[in-house]
Coordinates of C-alpha atoms in Angstrom, one line a residue:
M21 CA 106.3 86.1 150.3
P22 CA 107.1 86.6 154.0
G23 CA 108.5 89.9 155.1
T24 CA 107.8 93.2 156.8
I25 CA 104.3 94.4 156.7
S26 CA 103.5 98.1 156.9
W27 CA 100.2 99.9 157.2
T28 CA 98.6 103.3 157.2
M29 CA 95.2 104.6 158.3
S30 CA 93.6 107.8 157.0
T31 CA 90.4 109.6 157.6
S32 CA 88.5 112.8 157.0
A33 CA 86.4 114.6 159.6
L34 CA 84.6 117.8 160.2
F35 CA 86.5 120.3 162.3
T36 CA 84.6 120.5 165.7
D37 CA 85.4 120.9 169.4
A38 CA 84.5 117.2 169.9
N39 CA 87.3 115.8 167.7
N40 CA 90.1 117.7 169.5
Y41 CA 92.2 118.8 166.5
D42 CA 94.6 120.6 168.8
A43 CA 95.5 117.4 170.6
L44 CA 96.2 115.7 167.3
F45 CA 98.4 118.6 166.2
K46 CA 100.4 118.5 169.4
K47 CA 100.9 114.7 169.1
M48 CA 102.1 115.1 165.5
T49 CA 104.5 118.0 166.2
A50 CA 105.9 116.3 169.3
R51 CA 106.3 113.1 167.3
Q52 CA 104.4 111.1 169.9
P53 CA 102.5 107.9 169.0
V54 CA 98.7 107.8 169.0
E55 CA 96.5 104.9 169.9
F56 CA 93.3 104.5 167.9
K57 CA 90.3 102.4 167.3
F58 CA 88.7 102.7 163.9
G59 CA 85.1 101.3 163.4
Y60 CA 81.4 102.1 163.5
A61 CA 79.8 104.6 165.9
T62 CA 76.9 103.4 168.0
S63 CA 75.0 106.7 167.4
L64 CA 75.7 109.8 165.5
G65 CA 72.9 111.8 167.0
D66 CA 72.4 115.5 166.4
S67 CA 75.0 116.7 168.9
T68 CA 78.8 117.1 168.4
T69 CA 79.7 115.7 171.7
E70 CA 82.1 112.8 172.1
A71 CA 79.3 110.7 173.8
D72 CA 77.6 110.6 170.4
L73 CA 80.6 109.0 168.9
T74 CA 81.0 105.8 171.0
L75 CA 82.7 102.9 169.3
N76 CA 80.2 100.1 168.4
T77 CA 81.9 97.0 169.7
N78 CA 79.1 94.8 168.4
K79 CA 80.7 95.3 165.0
S80 CA 84.3 94.5 164.0
Y81 CA 86.9 97.3 164.4
Y82 CA 90.6 98.0 163.9
S83 CA 93.0 99.2 166.6
G84 CA 96.7 100.0 166.7
T85 CA 99.4 102.5 167.5
G86 CA 101.1 104.8 165.0
Y87 CA 102.5 108.3 164.3
I88 CA 100.6 111.1 162.6
T89 CA 102.4 111.7 159.3
S90 CA 99.9 114.1 157.8
L91 CA 97.3 116.5 159.3
E92 CA 95.7 118.8 156.8
L93 CA 93.1 121.5 157.8
S94 CA 90.9 123.0 155.1
A95 CA 87.8 125.0 154.4
G96 CA 86.6 126.6 151.2
N97 CA 84.8 129.9 151.0
N98 CA 81.5 129.6 153.0
E99 CA 82.1 125.9 153.6
V100 CA 82.4 123.9 156.8
A101 CA 86.0 123.3 158.0
S102 CA 87.3 119.8 157.8
F103 CA 90.6 118.0 158.3
Q104 CA 92.4 114.9 156.9
L105 CA 94.6 112.7 159.0
E106 CA 97.0 110.0 158.2
I107 CA 98.7 107.6 160.6
S108 CA 101.7 105.5 159.8
G109 CA 101.5 102.2 161.7
N110 CA 104.0 101.4 164.4
G111 CA 103.5 97.8 165.3
K112 CA 100.6 95.5 164.9
L113 CA 97.3 96.4 163.4
T114 CA 94.6 94.4 165.1
L115 CA 91.1 93.4 163.9
T116 CA 88.7 92.8 166.7
E117 CA 85.6 90.8 165.7
G118 CA 82.2 92.2 166.8
A119 CA 80.3 90.6 169.6

């Protein structure tokens, strides 16, 4: 049945300097849209630098714009900190086929 399509994207990640949690928090509280690409990384390496998390455009990936509707930061006793993020879509979700 034709009609309006909605979508959400969610992910979990380790809390590090490389993923810039503060910038995500600021976008959410200012109610500013975020652009994203969601797919495979070319290399995870041993480092936590952004260079080690380059999008692999040889594989299919998703992209779009949306608003952060949930951002949860957590860490158990003696555990690594992590966060969960949910984005509610604003517009088209695009699938780009890999090269």
